[in-house]
mmCIF file of C-alpha atoms in Angstrom:
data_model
loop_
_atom_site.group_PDB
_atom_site.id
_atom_site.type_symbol
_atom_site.label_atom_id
_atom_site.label_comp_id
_atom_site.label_asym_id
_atom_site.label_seq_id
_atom_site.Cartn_x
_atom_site.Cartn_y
_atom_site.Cartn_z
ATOM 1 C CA UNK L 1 62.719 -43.154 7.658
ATOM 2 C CA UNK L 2 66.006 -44.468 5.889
ATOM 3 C CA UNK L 3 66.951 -43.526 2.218
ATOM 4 C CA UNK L 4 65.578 -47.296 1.232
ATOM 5 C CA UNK L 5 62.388 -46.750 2.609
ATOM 6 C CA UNK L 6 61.712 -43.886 0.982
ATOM 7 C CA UNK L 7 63.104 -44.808 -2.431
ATOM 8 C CA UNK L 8 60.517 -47.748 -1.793
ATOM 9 C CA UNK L 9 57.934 -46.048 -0.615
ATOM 10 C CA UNK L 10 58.557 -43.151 -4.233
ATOM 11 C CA UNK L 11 58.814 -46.609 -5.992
ATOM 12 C CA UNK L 12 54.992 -47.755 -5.212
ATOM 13 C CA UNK L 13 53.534 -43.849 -5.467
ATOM 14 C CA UNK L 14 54.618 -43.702 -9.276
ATOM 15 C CA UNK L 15 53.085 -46.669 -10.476
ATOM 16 C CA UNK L 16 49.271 -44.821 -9.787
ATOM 17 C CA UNK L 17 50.673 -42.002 -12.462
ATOM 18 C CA UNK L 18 48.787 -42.127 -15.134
ATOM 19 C CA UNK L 19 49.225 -39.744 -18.319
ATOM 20 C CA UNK L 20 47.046 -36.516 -17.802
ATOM 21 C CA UNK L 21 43.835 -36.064 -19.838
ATOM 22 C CA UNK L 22 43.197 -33.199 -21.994
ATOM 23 C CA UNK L 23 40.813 -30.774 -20.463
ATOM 24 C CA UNK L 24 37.547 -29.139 -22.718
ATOM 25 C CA UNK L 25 35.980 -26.204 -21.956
ATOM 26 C CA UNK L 26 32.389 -26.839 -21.100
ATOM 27 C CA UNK L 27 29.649 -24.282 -20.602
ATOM 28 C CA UNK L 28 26.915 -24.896 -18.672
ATOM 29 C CA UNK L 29 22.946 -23.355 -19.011
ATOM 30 C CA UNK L 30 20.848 -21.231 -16.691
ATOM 31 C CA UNK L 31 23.501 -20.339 -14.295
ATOM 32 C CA UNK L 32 23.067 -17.217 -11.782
ATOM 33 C CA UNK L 33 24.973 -16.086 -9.021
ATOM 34 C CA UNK L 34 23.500 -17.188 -5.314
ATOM 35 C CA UNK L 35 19.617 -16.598 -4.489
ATOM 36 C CA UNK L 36 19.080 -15.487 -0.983
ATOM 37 C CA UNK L 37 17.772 -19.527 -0.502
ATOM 38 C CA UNK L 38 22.049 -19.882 -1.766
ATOM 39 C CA UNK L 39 23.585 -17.771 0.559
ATOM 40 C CA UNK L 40 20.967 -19.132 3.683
ATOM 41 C CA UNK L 41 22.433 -23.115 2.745
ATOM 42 C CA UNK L 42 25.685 -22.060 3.079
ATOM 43 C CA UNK L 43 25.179 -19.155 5.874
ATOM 44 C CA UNK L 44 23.998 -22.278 7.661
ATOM 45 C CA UNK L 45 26.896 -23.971 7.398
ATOM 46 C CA UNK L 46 29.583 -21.045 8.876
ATOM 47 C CA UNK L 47 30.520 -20.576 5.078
ATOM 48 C CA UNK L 48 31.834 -16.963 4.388
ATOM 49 C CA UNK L 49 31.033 -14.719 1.519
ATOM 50 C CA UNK L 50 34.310 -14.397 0.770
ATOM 51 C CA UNK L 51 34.936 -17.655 0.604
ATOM 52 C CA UNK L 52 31.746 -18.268 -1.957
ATOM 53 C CA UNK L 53 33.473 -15.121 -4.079
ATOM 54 C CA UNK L 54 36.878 -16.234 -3.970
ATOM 55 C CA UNK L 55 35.545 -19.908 -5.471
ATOM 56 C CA UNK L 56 33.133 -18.628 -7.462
ATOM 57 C CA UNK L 57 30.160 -20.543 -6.124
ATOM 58 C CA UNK L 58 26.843 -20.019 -8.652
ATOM 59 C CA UNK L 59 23.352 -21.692 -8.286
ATOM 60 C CA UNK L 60 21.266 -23.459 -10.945
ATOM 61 C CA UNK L 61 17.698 -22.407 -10.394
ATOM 62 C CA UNK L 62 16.523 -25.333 -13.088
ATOM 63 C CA UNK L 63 17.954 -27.708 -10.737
ATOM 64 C CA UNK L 64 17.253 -25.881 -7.339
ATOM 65 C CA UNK L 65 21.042 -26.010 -6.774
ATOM 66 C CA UNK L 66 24.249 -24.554 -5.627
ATOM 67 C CA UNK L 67 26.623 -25.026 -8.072
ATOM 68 C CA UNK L 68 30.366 -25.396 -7.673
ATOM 69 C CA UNK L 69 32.666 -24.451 -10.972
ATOM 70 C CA UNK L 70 35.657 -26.229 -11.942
ATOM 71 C CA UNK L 71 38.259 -23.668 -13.263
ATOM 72 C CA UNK L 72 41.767 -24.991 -14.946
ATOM 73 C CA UNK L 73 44.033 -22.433 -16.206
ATOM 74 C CA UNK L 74 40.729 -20.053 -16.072
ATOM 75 C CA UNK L 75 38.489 -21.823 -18.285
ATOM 76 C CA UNK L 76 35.548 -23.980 -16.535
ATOM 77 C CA UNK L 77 35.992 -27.079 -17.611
ATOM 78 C CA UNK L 78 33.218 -28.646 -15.256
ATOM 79 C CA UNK L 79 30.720 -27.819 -13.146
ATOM 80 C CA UNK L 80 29.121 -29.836 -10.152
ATOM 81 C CA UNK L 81 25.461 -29.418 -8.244
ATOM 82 C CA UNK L 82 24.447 -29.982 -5.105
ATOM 83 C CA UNK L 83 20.539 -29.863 -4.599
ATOM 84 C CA UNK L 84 19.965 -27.051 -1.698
ATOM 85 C CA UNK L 85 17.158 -29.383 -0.164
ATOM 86 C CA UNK L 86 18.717 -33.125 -0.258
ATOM 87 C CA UNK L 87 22.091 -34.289 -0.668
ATOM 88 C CA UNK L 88 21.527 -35.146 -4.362
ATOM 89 C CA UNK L 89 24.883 -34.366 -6.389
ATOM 90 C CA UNK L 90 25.025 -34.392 -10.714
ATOM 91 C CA UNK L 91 27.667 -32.683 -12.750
ATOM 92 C CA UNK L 92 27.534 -31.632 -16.122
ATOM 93 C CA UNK L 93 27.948 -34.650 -19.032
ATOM 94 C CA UNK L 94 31.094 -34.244 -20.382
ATOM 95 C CA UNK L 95 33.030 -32.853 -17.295
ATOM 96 C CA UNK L 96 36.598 -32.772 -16.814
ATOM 97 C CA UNK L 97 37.785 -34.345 -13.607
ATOM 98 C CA UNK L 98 40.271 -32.085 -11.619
ATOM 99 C CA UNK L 99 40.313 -31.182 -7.999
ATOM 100 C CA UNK L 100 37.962 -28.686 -6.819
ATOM 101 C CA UNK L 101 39.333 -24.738 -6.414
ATOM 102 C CA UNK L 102 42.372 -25.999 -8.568
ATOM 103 C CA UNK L 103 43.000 -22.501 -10.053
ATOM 104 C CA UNK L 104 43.327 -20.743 -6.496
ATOM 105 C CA UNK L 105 45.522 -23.893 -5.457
ATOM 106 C CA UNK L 106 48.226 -23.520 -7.807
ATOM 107 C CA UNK L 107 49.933 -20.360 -6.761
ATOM 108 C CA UNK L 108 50.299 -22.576 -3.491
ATOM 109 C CA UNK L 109 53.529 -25.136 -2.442
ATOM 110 C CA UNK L 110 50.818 -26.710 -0.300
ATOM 111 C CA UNK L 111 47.814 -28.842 0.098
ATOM 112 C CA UNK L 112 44.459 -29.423 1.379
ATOM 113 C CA UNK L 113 42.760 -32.519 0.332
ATOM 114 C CA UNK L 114 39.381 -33.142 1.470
ATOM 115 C CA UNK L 115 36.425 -34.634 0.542
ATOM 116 C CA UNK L 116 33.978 -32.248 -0.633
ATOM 117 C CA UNK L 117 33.513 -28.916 -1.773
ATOM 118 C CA UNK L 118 31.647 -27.602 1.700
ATOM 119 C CA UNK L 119 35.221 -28.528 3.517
ATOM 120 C CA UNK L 120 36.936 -26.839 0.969
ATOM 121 C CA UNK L 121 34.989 -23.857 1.512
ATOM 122 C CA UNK L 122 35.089 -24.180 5.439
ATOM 123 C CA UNK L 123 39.478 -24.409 4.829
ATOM 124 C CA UNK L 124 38.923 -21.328 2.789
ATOM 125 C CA UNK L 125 37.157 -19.686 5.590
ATOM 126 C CA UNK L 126 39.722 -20.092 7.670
ATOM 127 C CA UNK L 127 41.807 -18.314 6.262
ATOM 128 C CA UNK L 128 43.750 -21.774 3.963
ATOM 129 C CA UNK L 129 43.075 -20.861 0.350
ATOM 130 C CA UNK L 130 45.209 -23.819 -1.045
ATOM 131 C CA UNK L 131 42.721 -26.275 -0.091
ATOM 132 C CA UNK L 132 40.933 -28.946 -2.867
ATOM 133 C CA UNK L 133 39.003 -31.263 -2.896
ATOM 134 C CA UNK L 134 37.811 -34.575 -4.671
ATOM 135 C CA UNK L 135 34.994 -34.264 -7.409
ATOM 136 C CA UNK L 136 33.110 -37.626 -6.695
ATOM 137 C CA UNK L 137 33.203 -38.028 -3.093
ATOM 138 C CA UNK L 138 35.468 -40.901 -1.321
ATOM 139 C CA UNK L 139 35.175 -44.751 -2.698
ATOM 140 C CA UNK L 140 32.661 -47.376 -0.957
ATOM 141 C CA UNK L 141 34.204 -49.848 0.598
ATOM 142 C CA UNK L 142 32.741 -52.057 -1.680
ATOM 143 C CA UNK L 143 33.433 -50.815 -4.714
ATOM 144 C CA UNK L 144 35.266 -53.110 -7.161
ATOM 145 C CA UNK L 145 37.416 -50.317 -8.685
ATOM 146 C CA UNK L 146 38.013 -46.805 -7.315
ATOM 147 C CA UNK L 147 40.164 -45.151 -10.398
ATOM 148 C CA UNK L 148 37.615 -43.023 -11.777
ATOM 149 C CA UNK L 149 37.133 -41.269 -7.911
ATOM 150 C CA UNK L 150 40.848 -40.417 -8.171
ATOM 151 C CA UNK L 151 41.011 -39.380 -11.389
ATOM 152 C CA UNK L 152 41.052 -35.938 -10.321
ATOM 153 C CA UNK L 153 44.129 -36.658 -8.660
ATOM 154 C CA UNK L 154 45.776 -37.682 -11.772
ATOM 155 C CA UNK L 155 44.641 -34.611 -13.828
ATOM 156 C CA UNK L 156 45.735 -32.471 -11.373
ATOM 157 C CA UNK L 157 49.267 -33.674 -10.732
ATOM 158 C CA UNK L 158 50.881 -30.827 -11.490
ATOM 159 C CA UNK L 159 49.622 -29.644 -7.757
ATOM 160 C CA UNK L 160 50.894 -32.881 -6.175
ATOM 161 C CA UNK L 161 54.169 -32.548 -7.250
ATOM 162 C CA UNK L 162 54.528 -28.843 -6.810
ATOM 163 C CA UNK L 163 53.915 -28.874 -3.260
ATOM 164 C CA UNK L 164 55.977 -29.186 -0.573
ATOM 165 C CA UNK L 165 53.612 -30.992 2.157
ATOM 166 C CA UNK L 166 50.183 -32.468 1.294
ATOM 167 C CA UNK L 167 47.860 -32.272 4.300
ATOM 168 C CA UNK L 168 44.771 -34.940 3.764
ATOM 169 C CA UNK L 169 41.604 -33.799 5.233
ATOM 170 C CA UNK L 170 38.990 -36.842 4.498
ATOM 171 C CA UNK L 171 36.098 -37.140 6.558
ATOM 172 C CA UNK L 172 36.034 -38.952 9.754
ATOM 173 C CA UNK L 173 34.093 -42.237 8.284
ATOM 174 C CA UNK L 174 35.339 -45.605 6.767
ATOM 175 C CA UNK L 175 34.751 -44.196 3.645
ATOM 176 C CA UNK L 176 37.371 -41.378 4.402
ATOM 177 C CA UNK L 177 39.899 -43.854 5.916
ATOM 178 C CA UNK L 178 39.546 -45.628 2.236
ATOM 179 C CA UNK L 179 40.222 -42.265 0.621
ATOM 180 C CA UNK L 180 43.349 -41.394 2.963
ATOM 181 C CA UNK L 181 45.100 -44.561 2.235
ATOM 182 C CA UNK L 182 44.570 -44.526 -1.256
ATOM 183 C CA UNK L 183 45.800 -40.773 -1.188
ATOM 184 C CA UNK L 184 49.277 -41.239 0.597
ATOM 185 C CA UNK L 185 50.104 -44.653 -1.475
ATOM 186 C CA UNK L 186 49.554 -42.295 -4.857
ATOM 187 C CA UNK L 187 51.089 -39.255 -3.748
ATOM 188 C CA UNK L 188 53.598 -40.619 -0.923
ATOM 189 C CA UNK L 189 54.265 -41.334 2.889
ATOM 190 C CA UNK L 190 57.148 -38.616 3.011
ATOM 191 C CA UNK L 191 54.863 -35.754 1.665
ATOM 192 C CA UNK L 192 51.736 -36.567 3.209
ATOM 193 C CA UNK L 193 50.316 -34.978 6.539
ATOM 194 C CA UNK L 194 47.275 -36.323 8.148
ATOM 195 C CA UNK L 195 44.699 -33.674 9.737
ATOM 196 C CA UNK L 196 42.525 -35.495 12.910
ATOM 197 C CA UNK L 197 39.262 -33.874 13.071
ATOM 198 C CA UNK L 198 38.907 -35.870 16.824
ATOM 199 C CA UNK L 199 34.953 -36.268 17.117
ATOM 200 C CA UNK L 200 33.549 -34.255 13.894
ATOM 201 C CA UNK L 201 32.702 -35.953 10.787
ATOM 202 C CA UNK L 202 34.684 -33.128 8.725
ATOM 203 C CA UNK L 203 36.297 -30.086 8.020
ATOM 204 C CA UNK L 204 32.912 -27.964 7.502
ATOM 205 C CA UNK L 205 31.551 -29.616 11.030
ATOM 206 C CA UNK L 206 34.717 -28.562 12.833
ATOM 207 C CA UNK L 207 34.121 -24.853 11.286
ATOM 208 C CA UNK L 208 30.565 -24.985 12.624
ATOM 209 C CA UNK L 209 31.686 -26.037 16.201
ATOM 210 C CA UNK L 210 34.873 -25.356 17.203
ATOM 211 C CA UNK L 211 35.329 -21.754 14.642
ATOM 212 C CA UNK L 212 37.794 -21.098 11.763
ATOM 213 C CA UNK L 213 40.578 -20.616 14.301
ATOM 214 C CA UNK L 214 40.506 -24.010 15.407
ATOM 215 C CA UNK L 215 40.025 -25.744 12.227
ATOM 216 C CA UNK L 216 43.269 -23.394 10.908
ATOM 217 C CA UNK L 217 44.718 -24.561 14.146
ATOM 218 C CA UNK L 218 44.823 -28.381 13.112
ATOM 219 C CA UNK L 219 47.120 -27.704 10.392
ATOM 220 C CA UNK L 220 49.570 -27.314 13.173
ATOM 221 C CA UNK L 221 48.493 -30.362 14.763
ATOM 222 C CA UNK L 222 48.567 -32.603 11.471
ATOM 223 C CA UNK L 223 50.289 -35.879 12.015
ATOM 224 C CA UNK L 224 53.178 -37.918 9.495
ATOM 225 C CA UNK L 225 50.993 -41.056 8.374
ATOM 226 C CA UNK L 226 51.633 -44.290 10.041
ATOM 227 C CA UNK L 227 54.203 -46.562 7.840
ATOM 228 C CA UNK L 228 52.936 -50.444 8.106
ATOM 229 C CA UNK L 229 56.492 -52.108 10.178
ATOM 230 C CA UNK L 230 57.739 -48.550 12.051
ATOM 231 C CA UNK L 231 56.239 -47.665 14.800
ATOM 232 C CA UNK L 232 56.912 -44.468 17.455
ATOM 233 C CA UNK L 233 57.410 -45.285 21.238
ATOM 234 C CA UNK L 234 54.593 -42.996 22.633
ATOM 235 C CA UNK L 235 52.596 -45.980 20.793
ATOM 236 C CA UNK L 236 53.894 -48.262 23.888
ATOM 237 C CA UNK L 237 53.740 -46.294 26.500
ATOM 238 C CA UNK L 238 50.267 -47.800 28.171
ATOM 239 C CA UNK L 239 52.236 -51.283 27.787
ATOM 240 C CA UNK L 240 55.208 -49.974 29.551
ATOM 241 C CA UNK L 241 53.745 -48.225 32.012
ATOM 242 C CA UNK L 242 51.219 -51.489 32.599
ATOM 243 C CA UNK L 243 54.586 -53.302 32.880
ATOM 244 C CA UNK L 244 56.326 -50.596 35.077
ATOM 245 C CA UNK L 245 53.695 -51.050 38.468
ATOM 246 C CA UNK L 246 53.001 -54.522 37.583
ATOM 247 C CA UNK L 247 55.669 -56.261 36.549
ATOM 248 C CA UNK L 248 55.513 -59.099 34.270
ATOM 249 C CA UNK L 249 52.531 -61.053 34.453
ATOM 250 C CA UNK L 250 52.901 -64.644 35.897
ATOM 251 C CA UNK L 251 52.694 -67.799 34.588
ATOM 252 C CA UNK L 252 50.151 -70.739 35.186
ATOM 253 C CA UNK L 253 51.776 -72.933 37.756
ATOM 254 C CA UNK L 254 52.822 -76.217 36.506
ATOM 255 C CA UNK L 255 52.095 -77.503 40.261
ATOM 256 C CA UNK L 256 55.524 -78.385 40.524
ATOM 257 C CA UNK L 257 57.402 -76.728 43.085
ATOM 258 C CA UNK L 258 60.689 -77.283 41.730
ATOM 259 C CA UNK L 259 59.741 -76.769 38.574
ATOM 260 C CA UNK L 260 57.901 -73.818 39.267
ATOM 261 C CA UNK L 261 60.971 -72.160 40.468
ATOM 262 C CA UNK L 262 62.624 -71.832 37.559
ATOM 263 C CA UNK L 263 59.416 -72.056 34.708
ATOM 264 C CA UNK L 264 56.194 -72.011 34.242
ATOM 265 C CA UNK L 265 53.252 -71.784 31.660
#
């Protein structure tokens, strides 16, 4: 990528910038620390303790819920529920929108963006403590406006531009292909590294199946996103390879010897 491209491509990820809300603290009711009905959801899931600990998962027995706390700076300043028999999510009236496990994030020059705070947890787990994740989910695809699911990008900006790579983690769905284009145009093609979870769904299905080596491993693995107009040659090489024991493919005959000779369809 030339110096033009990338001025370009800086150019378009500024304009989604927008100035940085002022966050409240909130304090929520009835919260506990995890029942033994807690710890089973996310024991089921390949979830470690330490990783509950170090994020400071709770449960809201009023709401027969995990709960997920969003810390800024220390202070909770939202907190999100996740109903331990459906996949029924609230959050508290009044939240303030910042990626999830912010606090731990910070001391990080890197990134984990996913889609949910089970992924995050499964990143954690593996050992990647600077992973995030969005508060409301990816956008619909047919959703008329998708600002409000990013605005947890915005208020946490100060992460984005502190780090040095950005891996995106979104699940393996349309929806997730909405969120990781929407992702690199905000924070920018030449920071951006995209994580391939092959046949999973996401991050916390890759935990359960292939183990938190694996999903630690993809990191590794993580791919630059694809720029619309440049394009690598491995992309070719079935073409050339096609065109290598074939040859070029013939024309239709134009049932003119003579002709045929020199042209044909």
């Amino acid at each position: 990528m030339n110096d033009t491209q990338v001025f370009l491509l800086r150019k378009e990820k500024k304009e989604y910038v927008k100035q940085v809300s002022v966050a409240q603290p909130i304090k929520p009711v009835n919260l506990t620390r995890l029942s033994d009905k807690g710890l089973e959801f996310f024991r089921n899931r390949m979830i470690s303790q330490q990783a509950l600990d170090e994020c400071k998962v709770i449960e809201n027995p009023t709401r027969s819920s995990v709960g997920f706390p969003y810390f800024k700076d220390g202070v909770p300043v939202n907190f999100k529920y996740r109903n331990i028999d459906n996949k029924q999510f609230s959050q508290e009236i009044g939240g303030y929108h910042i990626l999830w496990n912010y606090d731990n994030a910070k001391q990080y020059d890197r990134l984990v963006i996913n889609e949910g705070e089970c992924d995050t947890l499964a990143f954690v787990t593996a050992g990647i403590p600077y992973a995030v994740s969005l508060d409301s989910g990816a956008p619909n695809p047919q959703d008329r406006s998708i600002e409000k699911k990013f605005e947890c990008v915005t208020n946490s900006w100060d992460l984005i531009e502190k780090a040095q790579v950005v891996y995106i983690a979104t699940d393996n769905d349309e929806n997730g292909k909405i969120a990781e284009k929407e992702l690199i145009r905000r924070i920018g093609y030449e920071k951006c590294k995209i994580i391939n979870f092959d046949k999973y769904k996401d991050a916390n299905e890759y935990l359960m199946y292939e183990g938190k080596d694996a999903l630690r491993g993809l990191l590794d693995e993580a791919q630059d996103p694809k720029v619309d107009g440049i394009f690598q040659a491995k992309e070719f090489y079935h073409q050339v390879m096609n065109l290598y024991h074939k040859g070029l493919t013939k024309g239709t005959t134009t049932y003119m010897p003579t002709i045929d000779e020199a042209w044909k369809w």
